Short mmCIF file of C-alpha atoms in Angstrom, two decimals:
data_model
loop_
_atom_site.label_atom_id
_atom_site.label_comp_id
_atom_site.label_asym_id
_atom_site.label_seq_id
_atom_site.Cartn_x
_atom_site.Cartn_y
_atom_site.Cartn_z
CA MET A 252 -0.16 -0.15 -0.15
CA ASN A 253 1.06 3.76 -0.47
CA ARG A 254 0.81 6.63 0.92
CA GLN A 255 -2.37 7.44 -1.40
CA ASP A 256 -3.70 4.49 -0.16
CA THR A 257 -3.18 4.51 3.15
CA SER A 258 -4.44 8.13 3.67
CA ARG A 259 -7.94 7.07 1.42
CA ALA A 260 -8.26 4.34 4.03
CA ARG A 261 -8.18 6.78 6.85
CA GLN A 262 -10.86 8.65 5.16
CA ASP A 263 -13.09 5.97 3.94
CA PRO A 264 -15.45 4.49 6.79
CA VAL A 265 -15.47 1.24 5.35
CA CYS A 266 -11.89 0.59 5.26
CA ARG A 267 -11.55 2.00 8.10
CA ALA A 268 -14.44 -0.45 9.66
CA GLU A 269 -12.64 -3.12 7.87
CA ALA A 270 -9.30 -2.35 9.13
CA GLU A 271 -10.58 -2.54 12.95
CA LEU A 272 -11.92 -5.70 12.26
CA THR A 273 -8.90 -7.22 10.72
CA SER A 274 -7.02 -6.05 13.88
CA LEU A 275 -9.34 -6.73 16.13
CA ALA A 276 -9.13 -10.64 14.72
CA ARG A 277 -5.47 -11.17 15.08
CA ARG A 278 -5.75 -9.95 18.60
CA ARG A 279 -9.15 -12.16 19.66
CA ARG A 280 -8.19 -15.49 18.00
CA GLY A 281 -9.78 -17.44 21.29
CA PHE A 282 -11.78 -17.27 24.49
CA THR A 283 -9.90 -15.89 27.94
CA LEU A 284 -9.30 -18.50 30.70
CA LEU A 285 -12.11 -16.09 32.56
CA GLU A 286 -14.28 -16.37 30.22
CA LEU A 287 -14.38 -20.29 30.18
CA MET A 288 -14.46 -20.39 33.87
CA VAL A 289 -17.38 -18.27 34.39
CA VAL A 290 -18.94 -20.65 31.31
CA MET A 291 -17.89 -23.92 33.78
CA ALA A 292 -19.41 -22.23 36.43
CA LEU A 293 -22.01 -21.53 35.17
CA ILE A 294 -22.44 -25.50 34.03
CA VAL A 295 -21.85 -26.83 37.43
CA VAL A 296 -24.35 -24.58 38.65
CA LEU A 297 -27.24 -25.93 36.32
CA ALA A 298 -26.17 -29.47 36.27
CA GLY A 299 -26.60 -29.09 40.15
CA MET A 300 -29.93 -27.88 40.00
CA ALA A 301 -30.99 -30.54 37.64
CA MET A 302 -29.41 -33.25 39.60
CA ALA A 303 -31.70 -31.64 42.88
CA SER A 304 -34.81 -31.65 40.61
CA TYR A 305 -34.14 -35.38 39.20
CA ARG A 306 -33.89 -36.76 42.73
CA ASN A 307 -37.07 -35.01 43.73
CA SER A 308 -38.78 -36.52 40.73
CA VAL A 309 -37.53 -39.72 41.55
CA THR A 310 -38.73 -39.55 44.87
CA LEU A 311 -41.97 -38.43 44.10
CA ALA A 312 -42.76 -41.23 41.81
CA GLN A 313 -41.65 -43.87 44.63
CA GLU A 314 -44.16 -42.76 46.31
CA ALA A 315 -46.50 -42.69 43.89
CA VAL A 316 -45.70 -46.37 43.11
CA LEU A 317 -45.86 -46.88 46.94
CA ARG A 318 -49.65 -45.51 47.48
CA GLU A 319 -50.68 -47.38 44.42
CA ASP A 320 -49.27 -50.57 45.83
CA LEU A 321 -50.61 -50.15 49.60
CA PHE A 322 -54.15 -49.24 47.59
CA ARG A 323 -54.16 -52.46 45.41
CA MET A 324 -53.07 -54.61 48.70
CA ARG A 325 -55.69 -52.92 51.30
CA ASP A 326 -58.46 -53.36 48.55
CA ALA A 327 -57.29 -57.08 47.80
CA ILE A 328 -57.73 -57.27 51.78
CA ASP A 329 -61.34 -55.95 51.86
CA GLN A 330 -62.31 -58.49 48.74
CA TYR A 331 -60.82 -61.40 50.76
CA TYR A 332 -62.80 -60.67 53.66
CA ALA A 333 -65.94 -59.52 51.86
CA ASP A 334 -65.40 -62.99 49.58
CA LYS A 335 -64.69 -65.05 52.88
CA ASN A 336 -65.59 -63.16 56.09
CA LYS A 337 -62.32 -63.37 57.62
CA TYR A 338 -58.98 -61.45 56.73
CA PRO A 339 -56.08 -63.41 55.10
CA SER A 340 -53.42 -64.99 57.23
CA THR A 341 -50.89 -63.55 55.47
CA LEU A 342 -50.12 -61.32 52.57
CA GLU A 343 -48.96 -64.34 50.55
CA SER A 344 -52.42 -65.61 51.01
CA LEU A 345 -53.98 -63.15 48.49
CA VAL A 346 -51.28 -64.26 45.94
CA SER A 347 -52.40 -68.25 46.35
CA ASP A 348 -55.93 -67.04 46.68
CA GLY A 349 -55.66 -65.03 43.57
CA TYR A 350 -56.39 -61.92 44.51
CA LEU A 351 -53.26 -60.40 43.86
CA ARG A 352 -51.18 -61.89 40.76
CA THR A 353 -47.89 -61.19 42.59
CA LEU A 354 -47.03 -59.26 45.72
CA PRO A 355 -45.42 -55.95 44.89
CA GLN A 356 -42.00 -54.83 45.83
CA ASP A 357 -42.04 -52.10 48.27
CA PRO A 358 -40.26 -49.29 45.98
CA PHE A 359 -38.05 -48.09 49.11
CA THR A 360 -36.85 -51.23 50.92
CA LYS A 361 -36.98 -52.93 47.11
CA SER A 362 -38.15 -56.22 48.72
CA ALA A 363 -41.40 -57.75 48.61
CA SER A 364 -40.78 -59.49 52.44
CA THR A 365 -40.33 -56.05 54.08
CA TRP A 366 -44.22 -55.13 54.12
CA GLN A 367 -45.58 -54.68 57.73
CA GLU A 368 -49.02 -57.12 57.89
CA ILE A 369 -51.30 -55.46 60.78
CA PRO A 370 -53.09 -57.87 62.17
CA ALA A 371 -57.02 -57.65 62.86
CA ASP A 372 -58.33 -57.11 66.24
CA PRO A 373 -59.22 -60.65 67.58
CA ASP A 374 -63.18 -61.83 67.05
CA ALA A 375 -64.29 -61.63 70.78
CA ASN A 376 -66.96 -64.47 69.38
CA ASN A 377 -63.90 -67.13 68.71
CA PRO A 378 -60.88 -65.86 70.65
CA THR A 379 -58.84 -69.09 69.45
CA ALA A 380 -59.25 -67.92 65.82
CA GLU A 381 -56.46 -66.62 64.14
CA PRO A 382 -57.07 -62.86 63.63
CA GLY A 383 -55.11 -62.49 60.00
CA VAL A 384 -53.81 -59.38 58.09
CA TYR A 385 -55.94 -56.39 58.34
CA ASN A 386 -53.59 -53.91 56.89
CA VAL A 387 -50.56 -53.26 55.32
CA ARG A 388 -48.03 -50.66 55.53
CA SER A 389 -44.30 -50.26 54.19
CA GLY A 390 -41.13 -51.59 55.85
CA SER A 391 -39.12 -48.73 55.37
CA GLU A 392 -37.81 -46.00 57.81
CA ARG A 393 -37.46 -43.67 55.52
CA MET A 394 -39.34 -40.22 55.92
CA SER A 395 -41.41 -39.10 53.22
CA MET A 396 -41.29 -35.61 51.34
CA GLN A 397 -44.13 -34.51 53.67
CA GLY A 398 -42.37 -35.47 56.59
CA THR A 399 -43.99 -38.61 57.75
CA PRO A 400 -42.62 -41.88 57.71
CA TYR A 401 -43.65 -44.47 55.08
CA SER A 402 -44.29 -46.91 57.82
CA GLU A 403 -47.16 -44.66 58.90
CA TRP A 404 -48.65 -44.36 55.15
#
């Protein structure tokens, strides 16, 4: 470039803007360490929020499964009583007599053998009769999202 071209570039706004962009592009070819650190910090914060939300949704889903399982087993106990005029001796009786296909797993203990069987009150007319299972509760010792133990549901 000669002197005349240089002076024309200083006066022409398009040429001046082009020269500034070229010089800016040479100076700034990537991100600074600070910019990268800020972006990484934002990603970590968002990931932490997502994990907390995920854990809450998993717990809420497990609570919904527990409610449904308890409802189904209690309904089967009531049907058993309506049909036979006595409560089942164990929860397994509900399966063997066809009131349930299988005994569901407690979603918190991951076992079908941890259900707490609540016995019925003894029959005053027949004190030697086995009272049977009147109710069922979870065997988990954990607390629900509402602050009540699952074993009290």
